[in-house]
Short mmCIF file of C-alpha atoms in Angstrom, two decimals:
data_model
loop_
_atom_site.label_atom_id
_atom_site.label_comp_id
_atom_site.label_asym_id
_atom_site.label_seq_id
_atom_site.Cartn_x
_atom_site.Cartn_y
_atom_site.Cartn_z
CA MET A 1 124.45 35.02 -39.45
CA THR A 2 127.51 32.95 -38.52
CA PRO A 3 128.43 29.91 -40.65
CA ALA A 4 127.48 27.60 -37.77
CA ALA A 5 124.08 29.26 -37.37
CA ALA A 6 123.50 29.13 -41.12
CA ASP A 7 124.37 25.43 -41.19
CA THR A 8 121.97 24.78 -38.30
CA ALA A 9 119.18 26.66 -40.07
CA THR A 10 119.83 24.74 -43.29
CA GLY A 11 119.76 21.44 -41.44
CA ALA A 12 116.49 22.34 -39.71
CA ALA A 13 114.93 23.26 -43.05
CA GLN A 14 116.06 19.97 -44.60
CA VAL A 15 114.59 17.99 -41.71
CA ALA A 16 111.31 19.91 -41.94
CA VAL A 17 111.01 19.23 -45.68
CA ALA A 18 111.82 15.53 -45.15
CA VAL A 19 109.19 15.18 -42.41
CA LEU A 20 106.52 16.95 -44.47
CA LEU A 21 107.38 14.84 -47.51
CA ASN A 22 106.98 11.68 -45.44
CA ALA A 23 103.57 12.96 -44.34
CA ALA A 24 102.70 13.54 -48.02
CA CYS A 25 103.54 9.89 -48.70
CA ILE A 26 101.21 8.77 -45.90
CA LEU A 27 98.40 11.17 -46.83
CA PRO A 28 96.83 9.06 -49.64
CA SER A 29 96.00 6.26 -47.19
CA PHE A 30 94.09 8.56 -44.82
CA MET A 31 92.35 10.32 -47.70
CA VAL A 32 90.27 7.19 -48.34
CA ALA A 33 88.40 7.47 -45.04
CA ALA A 34 88.19 11.27 -45.31
CA ALA A 35 86.64 11.11 -48.80
CA ALA A 36 84.75 7.82 -48.42
CA GLY A 37 81.34 9.46 -48.77
CA GLU A 38 82.25 11.14 -52.05
CA MET A 39 83.97 8.00 -53.39
CA GLY A 40 80.87 5.99 -52.52
CA ARG A 41 78.88 8.02 -55.04
CA ASP A 42 81.15 6.78 -57.85
CA PHE A 43 81.41 3.12 -56.83
CA PRO A 44 80.35 0.91 -53.88
CA LEU A 45 82.71 1.53 -50.96
CA GLY A 46 81.71 0.15 -47.57
CA PRO A 47 83.58 -0.05 -44.25
CA VAL A 48 85.09 -3.44 -45.12
CA ALA A 49 86.51 -2.13 -48.41
CA ILE A 50 87.91 0.94 -46.65
CA GLY A 51 89.63 -1.28 -44.11
CA ILE A 52 91.05 -3.54 -46.81
CA ALA A 53 92.37 -0.54 -48.77
CA PHE A 54 94.04 0.89 -45.67
CA SER A 55 95.52 -2.48 -44.71
CA ALA A 56 96.76 -3.10 -48.27
CA TYR A 57 98.66 0.18 -48.18
CA TRP A 58 100.39 -0.61 -44.89
CA LEU A 59 100.94 -4.27 -45.75
CA VAL A 60 102.98 -3.30 -48.81
CA ALA A 61 104.81 -0.72 -46.69
CA SER A 62 105.76 -3.39 -44.15
CA VAL A 63 106.86 -5.99 -46.71
CA SER A 64 108.97 -3.50 -48.68
CA ALA A 65 110.47 -1.71 -45.66
CA PHE A 66 113.65 -3.76 -45.30
CA PRO A 67 114.57 -4.17 -48.99
CA LEU A 68 113.98 -0.49 -49.75
CA ALA A 69 115.98 0.55 -46.70
CA SER A 70 118.80 -1.74 -47.86
CA LEU A 71 118.68 -0.07 -51.27
CA LEU A 72 118.99 3.29 -49.57
CA ARG A 73 122.41 2.32 -48.22
CA HIS A 74 123.76 2.92 -51.72
CA ARG A 75 121.83 6.10 -52.50
CA SER A 76 121.60 9.54 -50.92
CA ALA A 77 118.72 10.39 -48.61
CA ALA A 78 117.86 13.36 -50.82
CA ALA A 79 117.54 11.12 -53.87
CA ALA A 80 115.37 8.67 -51.93
CA LEU A 81 113.07 11.47 -50.75
CA ARG A 82 112.71 12.78 -54.30
CA VAL A 83 111.83 9.31 -55.58
CA ALA A 84 109.37 8.69 -52.74
CA GLY A 85 107.67 12.06 -53.17
CA THR A 86 107.43 11.72 -56.94
CA ALA A 87 106.04 8.20 -56.54
CA ALA A 88 103.47 9.46 -54.03
CA ALA A 89 102.35 12.11 -56.52
CA ALA A 90 102.19 9.53 -59.31
CA GLY A 91 100.29 7.20 -56.98
CA SER A 92 97.70 9.89 -56.28
CA VAL A 93 97.21 10.33 -60.03
CA LEU A 94 96.94 6.55 -60.39
CA VAL A 95 94.22 6.43 -57.73
CA VAL A 96 92.31 9.11 -59.65
CA LEU A 97 92.65 7.35 -63.02
CA VAL A 98 91.92 3.73 -62.12
CA SER A 99 89.62 3.87 -59.09
CA HIS A 100 86.29 2.94 -60.63
CA SER A 101 85.78 0.10 -58.15
CA ALA A 102 86.81 -0.75 -54.60
CA LEU A 103 89.20 -3.42 -55.90
CA ALA A 104 90.98 -0.97 -58.19
CA LEU A 105 91.28 1.51 -55.31
CA CYS A 106 92.84 -1.16 -53.07
CA LEU A 107 95.38 -2.14 -55.73
CA ALA A 108 96.33 1.48 -56.44
CA LEU A 109 96.77 2.27 -52.75
CA ALA A 110 98.86 -0.86 -52.29
CA LEU A 111 101.35 0.51 -54.83
CA VAL A 112 101.44 3.86 -53.03
CA GLY A 113 102.41 1.89 -49.90
CA LEU A 114 105.92 1.63 -51.32
CA THR A 115 106.49 5.34 -50.71
CA PRO A 116 106.59 5.53 -46.88
CA ALA A 117 108.82 2.44 -46.84
CA LEU A 118 111.41 4.50 -48.74
CA ALA A 119 110.71 7.93 -47.23
CA THR A 120 110.83 6.93 -43.55
CA PRO A 121 114.43 5.62 -43.49
CA ALA A 122 115.45 8.61 -45.62
CA VAL A 123 114.03 10.94 -42.97
CA ASN A 124 116.03 9.10 -40.31
CA VAL A 125 119.19 9.47 -42.39
CA VAL A 126 118.59 13.20 -42.78
CA ILE A 127 118.13 13.58 -39.03
CA MET A 128 121.29 11.63 -38.25
CA GLY A 129 123.26 13.61 -40.81
CA ARG A 130 121.95 17.14 -40.33
CA VAL A 131 120.91 17.39 -36.67
CA PRO A 132 123.50 17.77 -33.88
CA ILE A 133 123.61 14.80 -31.54
CA ARG A 134 122.32 16.89 -28.63
CA ARG A 135 119.07 17.61 -30.49
CA ARG A 136 118.35 14.33 -32.25
CA ALA A 137 115.77 12.97 -29.83
CA PHE A 138 113.75 16.16 -30.38
CA ALA A 139 114.09 15.79 -34.16
CA PHE A 140 112.90 12.17 -34.05
CA ALA A 141 109.94 13.24 -31.89
CA VAL A 142 108.95 15.84 -34.47
CA ALA A 143 109.41 13.30 -37.28
CA SER A 144 107.14 10.83 -35.51
CA ALA A 145 104.31 13.33 -35.90
CA SER A 146 104.17 12.64 -39.66
CA PRO A 147 101.20 10.23 -39.39
CA VAL A 148 99.40 12.63 -37.05
CA THR A 149 100.01 15.46 -39.54
CA ALA A 150 98.72 13.36 -42.42
CA LEU A 151 95.65 12.34 -40.42
CA ALA A 152 94.90 15.96 -39.50
CA VAL A 153 95.28 17.16 -43.10
CA ALA A 154 93.13 14.33 -44.46
CA GLY A 155 90.45 14.85 -41.86
CA SER A 156 90.20 18.61 -42.32
CA ALA A 157 91.49 19.96 -45.62
CA GLY A 158 91.20 16.65 -47.47
CA HIS A 159 87.59 16.14 -46.47
CA ALA A 160 86.64 19.75 -47.21
CA LEU A 161 88.26 19.64 -50.65
CA ALA A 162 86.60 16.32 -51.45
CA VAL A 163 83.19 17.75 -50.57
CA GLU A 164 83.66 21.04 -52.43
CA LEU A 165 85.72 19.98 -55.46
CA GLY A 166 85.34 16.20 -55.62
CA TRP A 167 87.54 13.44 -54.25
CA ARG A 168 89.54 13.08 -57.47
CA THR A 169 90.51 16.76 -57.37
CA ALA A 170 91.46 16.38 -53.70
CA TYR A 171 93.79 13.50 -54.57
CA LEU A 172 95.34 15.50 -57.42
CA LEU A 173 95.99 18.40 -55.06
CA ALA A 174 97.60 16.00 -52.58
CA GLY A 175 99.88 14.79 -55.37
CA ALA A 176 100.71 18.38 -56.33
CA ALA A 177 101.66 19.13 -52.73
CA ALA A 178 104.05 16.17 -52.78
CA LEU A 179 105.71 17.52 -55.94
CA VAL A 180 106.13 20.96 -54.35
CA LEU A 181 107.91 19.33 -51.43
CA VAL A 182 110.07 17.29 -53.83
CA ALA A 183 111.22 20.56 -55.38
CA CYS A 184 112.22 21.78 -51.91
CA VAL A 185 114.49 18.79 -51.18
CA ARG A 186 118.13 19.77 -50.95
CA GLY A 187 121.11 17.48 -50.56
CA THR A 188 124.24 16.05 -52.07
CA GLY A 189 124.72 12.85 -53.97
CA ARG A 190 126.50 11.15 -51.11
CA ARG A 191 125.33 7.71 -50.14
CA ALA A 192 122.96 7.49 -47.18
CA ARG A 193 125.34 5.26 -45.27
CA THR A 194 127.97 7.99 -45.04
CA GLU A 195 125.76 11.01 -44.42
CA VAL A 196 126.12 11.00 -40.64
CA ASP A 197 127.66 14.21 -39.35
CA ARG A 198 131.25 13.38 -38.48
CA THR A 199 131.53 16.44 -36.24
CA ASP A 200 129.78 14.31 -33.64
CA ARG A 201 133.02 12.31 -33.44
CA VAL A 202 131.22 9.01 -32.89
CA PRO A 203 133.46 6.01 -33.65
CA PRO A 204 132.30 3.58 -36.37
CA ARG A 205 129.79 1.09 -34.98
CA GLY A 206 129.43 -1.41 -37.84
CA ARG A 207 126.52 -2.57 -39.93
CA ALA A 208 123.03 -3.11 -38.60
CA ARG A 209 122.07 -6.78 -38.80
CA LEU A 210 118.67 -8.41 -38.50
CA GLY A 211 119.72 -10.86 -35.78
CA PRO A 212 120.61 -8.44 -32.96
CA LEU A 213 117.68 -6.20 -33.90
CA ALA A 214 115.11 -9.01 -34.09
CA VAL A 215 114.14 -8.81 -30.41
CA MET A 216 113.77 -5.03 -30.68
CA MET A 217 111.66 -5.50 -33.82
CA THR A 218 109.38 -7.83 -31.83
CA GLY A 219 108.93 -5.09 -29.25
CA VAL A 220 108.02 -2.55 -31.91
CA LEU A 221 105.54 -5.00 -33.47
CA GLY A 222 103.82 -5.74 -30.16
CA GLY A 223 103.70 -2.11 -29.12
CA ASN A 224 102.30 -0.80 -32.38
CA LEU A 225 99.90 -3.74 -32.69
CA ALA A 226 98.21 -2.61 -29.49
CA VAL A 227 98.37 1.10 -30.33
CA GLY A 228 96.93 0.47 -33.79
CA ALA A 229 94.01 -1.37 -32.23
CA ALA A 230 93.46 1.44 -29.74
CA THR A 231 93.38 4.22 -32.32
CA ALA A 232 90.96 2.20 -34.45
CA PHE A 233 88.55 1.02 -31.73
CA LEU A 234 88.65 3.38 -28.73
CA VAL A 235 85.64 5.34 -29.93
CA VAL A 236 83.72 2.25 -31.05
CA ALA A 237 84.37 0.45 -27.76
CA ALA A 238 83.56 3.44 -25.55
CA PRO A 239 79.89 2.50 -24.84
CA ALA A 240 81.03 -0.86 -23.46
CA GLY A 241 83.15 1.12 -20.99
CA GLY A 242 80.28 3.37 -19.98
CA VAL A 243 81.41 6.39 -22.05
CA ASP A 244 79.39 7.90 -24.88
CA VAL A 245 80.86 8.04 -28.38
CA ALA A 246 81.06 11.86 -28.57
CA THR A 247 83.05 12.08 -25.34
CA ALA A 248 85.36 9.29 -26.47
CA ALA A 249 85.99 11.03 -29.80
CA VAL A 250 87.02 14.22 -28.02
CA GLY A 251 89.17 12.17 -25.66
CA VAL A 252 90.96 10.43 -28.51
CA SER A 253 91.69 13.75 -30.22
CA ALA A 254 92.99 15.22 -26.96
CA GLY A 255 95.01 12.08 -26.31
CA ALA A 256 96.64 12.26 -29.73
CA ALA A 257 97.60 15.89 -29.13
CA GLY A 258 98.86 14.97 -25.67
CA SER A 259 100.97 12.20 -27.16
CA VAL A 260 102.73 14.61 -29.51
CA LEU A 261 103.42 17.04 -26.66
CA PHE A 262 104.54 14.27 -24.30
CA ARG A 263 106.99 12.73 -26.76
CA ILE A 264 108.51 16.17 -27.46
CA LEU A 265 108.92 16.90 -23.75
CA LEU A 266 110.57 13.52 -23.17
CA ALA A 267 112.81 14.08 -26.19
CA VAL A 268 114.01 17.38 -24.73
CA LEU A 269 114.79 15.54 -21.48
CA VAL A 270 116.73 12.82 -23.30
CA ASP A 271 118.68 15.41 -25.30
CA ARG A 272 119.54 17.47 -22.23
CA ARG A 273 120.54 14.51 -20.08
CA GLY A 274 122.15 12.43 -22.81
CA ILE A 275 120.45 9.32 -21.42
CA ASP A 276 119.68 6.02 -23.12
CA PRO A 277 116.01 6.21 -24.21
CA PHE A 278 115.32 2.45 -24.06
CA PRO A 279 114.52 2.30 -20.30
CA LEU A 280 112.06 5.17 -20.83
CA CYS A 281 110.50 3.23 -23.71
CA GLY A 282 110.06 0.20 -21.48
CA ALA A 283 108.43 2.32 -18.77
CA MET A 284 106.02 3.95 -21.25
CA LEU A 285 105.04 0.60 -22.72
CA THR A 286 104.38 -0.70 -19.20
CA LEU A 287 102.17 2.31 -18.44
CA GLY A 288 100.37 1.63 -21.70
CA ALA A 289 99.75 -1.96 -20.57
CA VAL A 290 98.21 -0.63 -17.35
CA GLY A 291 96.01 1.60 -19.51
CA PHE A 292 94.78 -1.37 -21.54
CA VAL A 293 93.92 -3.24 -18.35
CA LEU A 294 91.87 -0.24 -17.20
CA LEU A 295 90.08 -0.11 -20.56
CA ALA A 296 88.92 -3.67 -19.90
CA VAL A 297 87.10 -2.56 -16.73
CA PRO A 298 83.48 -1.56 -17.59
CA ALA A 299 83.45 1.74 -15.70
CA PRO A 300 83.65 5.33 -17.03
CA TRP A 301 86.47 6.43 -14.71
CA SER A 302 88.50 3.37 -15.66
CA PHE A 303 87.92 3.81 -19.39
CA VAL A 304 88.90 7.49 -19.36
CA THR A 305 92.01 6.84 -17.27
CA GLY A 306 92.97 3.94 -19.50
CA LEU A 307 92.46 6.06 -22.61
CA VAL A 308 94.88 8.68 -21.29
CA LEU A 309 97.53 6.10 -20.36
CA VAL A 310 97.23 4.28 -23.68
CA LEU A 311 97.35 7.35 -25.91
CA VAL A 312 99.86 9.50 -24.02
CA PRO A 313 102.69 7.38 -22.54
CA GLY A 314 101.54 4.24 -24.37
CA TRP A 315 101.86 5.92 -27.78
CA SER A 316 104.88 8.16 -27.12
CA TRP A 317 107.65 5.56 -27.05
CA VAL A 318 108.04 5.26 -30.83
CA SER A 319 110.28 8.27 -31.50
CA LEU A 320 112.56 7.56 -28.55
CA LEU A 321 112.98 3.95 -29.64
CA VAL A 322 113.91 5.05 -33.16
CA HIS A 323 116.39 7.53 -31.68
CA GLY A 324 117.92 4.79 -29.54
CA VAL A 325 118.34 2.39 -32.46
CA MET A 326 119.64 5.00 -34.91
CA SER A 327 122.17 6.29 -32.36
CA ARG A 328 123.59 2.79 -32.01
CA TYR A 329 124.07 2.42 -35.78
CA PRO A 330 125.14 5.88 -37.03
CA ASP A 331 127.02 4.31 -39.95
CA ASP A 332 124.08 2.22 -41.15
CA VAL A 333 121.01 4.29 -40.38
CA ALA A 334 118.95 3.17 -43.37
CA GLN A 335 119.38 -0.56 -42.68
CA ALA A 336 118.61 -0.19 -38.97
CA SER A 337 115.59 1.93 -39.80
CA GLY A 338 114.31 -0.73 -42.20
CA VAL A 339 114.40 -3.40 -39.50
CA VAL A 340 112.46 -1.20 -37.07
CA GLN A 341 109.93 -0.32 -39.78
CA ILE A 342 109.11 -3.99 -40.37
CA GLY A 343 107.79 -4.37 -36.84
CA TYR A 344 106.08 -0.98 -36.86
CA PHE A 345 104.22 -1.45 -40.13
CA ILE A 346 103.24 -5.09 -39.51
CA GLY A 347 101.92 -4.20 -36.07
CA GLY A 348 99.87 -1.40 -37.57
CA VAL A 349 98.36 -3.79 -40.13
CA ILE A 350 97.43 -6.72 -37.91
CA GLY A 351 96.53 -4.81 -34.73
CA PRO A 352 93.08 -3.55 -35.78
CA VAL A 353 92.25 -6.82 -37.54
CA ALA A 354 93.26 -8.96 -34.55
CA PHE A 355 91.43 -6.74 -32.09
CA GLY A 356 88.26 -6.72 -34.19
CA ALA A 357 88.31 -10.50 -34.44
CA LEU A 358 88.89 -10.91 -30.69
CA ALA A 359 86.19 -8.41 -29.76
CA GLY A 360 83.72 -10.08 -32.12
CA ALA A 361 84.46 -13.56 -30.80
CA THR A 362 84.63 -12.63 -27.11
CA SER A 363 84.21 -9.08 -25.79
CA PHE A 364 85.91 -5.70 -25.80
CA GLY A 365 87.19 -6.36 -22.29
CA ALA A 366 88.91 -9.57 -23.34
CA ALA A 367 90.38 -7.90 -26.42
CA TRP A 368 91.78 -5.02 -24.34
CA SER A 369 93.36 -7.57 -21.98
CA VAL A 370 95.16 -9.22 -24.90
CA MET A 371 96.44 -5.79 -25.99
CA ALA A 372 97.75 -5.26 -22.45
CA ALA A 373 99.70 -8.52 -22.76
CA ALA A 374 101.07 -7.39 -26.13
CA HIS A 375 102.32 -4.15 -24.56
CA LEU A 376 104.00 -6.06 -21.72
CA VAL A 377 105.71 -8.33 -24.24
CA ALA A 378 106.80 -5.22 -26.11
CA ALA A 379 108.23 -3.63 -22.96
CA THR A 380 110.17 -6.80 -22.13
CA SER A 381 111.45 -7.14 -25.70
CA VAL A 382 112.72 -3.56 -25.74
CA LEU A 383 114.60 -3.95 -22.46
CA VAL A 384 116.03 -7.36 -23.41
CA GLY A 385 116.81 -6.28 -26.96
CA ALA A 386 118.73 -3.25 -25.71
CA ARG A 387 121.31 -5.59 -24.17
CA ARG A 388 122.03 -7.17 -27.56
CA LEU A 389 122.78 -3.88 -29.28
CA PRO A 390 125.89 -1.68 -29.14
CA ALA A 391 126.15 0.73 -26.22
CA PHE A 392 124.23 3.99 -26.49
CA ARG A 393 126.22 7.14 -27.13
CA GLY A 394 124.56 10.39 -26.17
CA ALA A 395 125.66 13.87 -25.19
CA ARG A 396 124.51 16.23 -22.48
CA VAL A 397 123.69 19.69 -23.75
CA GLY A 398 126.72 21.83 -23.00
CA ASP A 399 129.12 18.90 -22.57
CA ALA A 400 132.37 19.23 -24.48
CA VAL A 401 132.94 15.49 -24.70
CA MET A 402 130.57 12.95 -26.20
CA ARG A 403 129.64 9.89 -24.16
#
C-alpha cells in the first residue's frame, strides 16, 4: 500500500470511529422509548414522561452546543471524542444507578445531553482534517446518519436486550460499546482549530462569528423544527390523511432509508461537481414545504406523496448545509459547527411540542400548514444567509486546482 493510500485508509477509519462514537452519545436518548415497557415495570413511565426525558436530553444539547464547541477550539478533536464517549458511558451508568423514578431518569438523561454537543463538532473537525476536499460532502452525508444509526440500534438491539436481559443491562452494554469506541479513537494532541488538512491549500478564512451565521442558524432551526415534528407525528396523523397506521409506519421507515440514500447521492454530486451546496439545500427545503402542504390535504394520495417529499428531500438538506458552512470556515470548524448545532438542536426540541400543541388546538391539517411555512422560512434563510458568509471553495474530482 502506498503512503497516500495508507493515509486515506487511516483517515476513513478515524471518520468511521468518530461517527459511530457520536451515535453512541445519541443512543441513550432513543433507548428510553425502546425500553419504555421494561422501565415501566420499575417505576411509572407514561408517554408524557418519555417525551419530557427526550426533550430534556436535546434541550441540554442545544444550550451547551455553542460553549462546548468554543471549548473545542483549544483542544484536539480526538481528545473531545474521548471525553464525549467516556461521558456517554458514565451517563449510561448514571441512568442505571439513579433511575428509580421518571424525574430521576429525566435528570440523568439531561446530563447525558452534554455528550452530543461535544461529539458533533469533533466529528466535523475530524472530517475537515482527515477527508480530502473532493470527498467531504460524502463524509458529512455519512456522518449525518448518526441519529438514524442510533435509532435503528435502539429500536432493534436495544429493545431486544431490554426484553431479554433487562433495561439496566441494556444501558450498561450501550455504555460499554461507547468505551470500546473511545479506545479506538486515534489522533494527535493538536488543537481542533488547526487540524484542517493543509494539503487542500485553502487560504485562511478567519473565525466563525455568530452574527454572519445567525440567519443560517435560523434556517437550520426552522427546517429541523418541521422535520422533528414530521418524524414524531407522521404515523399518529396518518388516519386524518386517510392512511392506516401500519402503512404509515412502513412509509416512514422507507422514507428514512430513502433520505439516507438521497443525501449520499447528492453528496457524491456535490463532490464531483465542486458546487456550492446551499442552493441545493434551499431547493430541498422548498420541496419539503410542498410535502407539508400535501400532508394537510385529507386524501391518501396526497398524504403518501407529502410523506415522501418531507422525508426524502425535506430531510436530506442537513449534511449538505453542514458541509457548506464548514467549508467556509476551515480554520474554525468547531465554532462554526457549534452555531449550526444551536439551531438544529433547538428545532428538534420545540418542533414536536409545537406541532402537538397546534394539532390539539386546531387540526393536523393546520399544524402541517404551519410546518410548511417553517420550511419556506428555512429555505429563504439559507439562501439569504449564504450571501453573508465567505465564498464557497470546492473542488471538482480530478481538478488539479482548487476553486
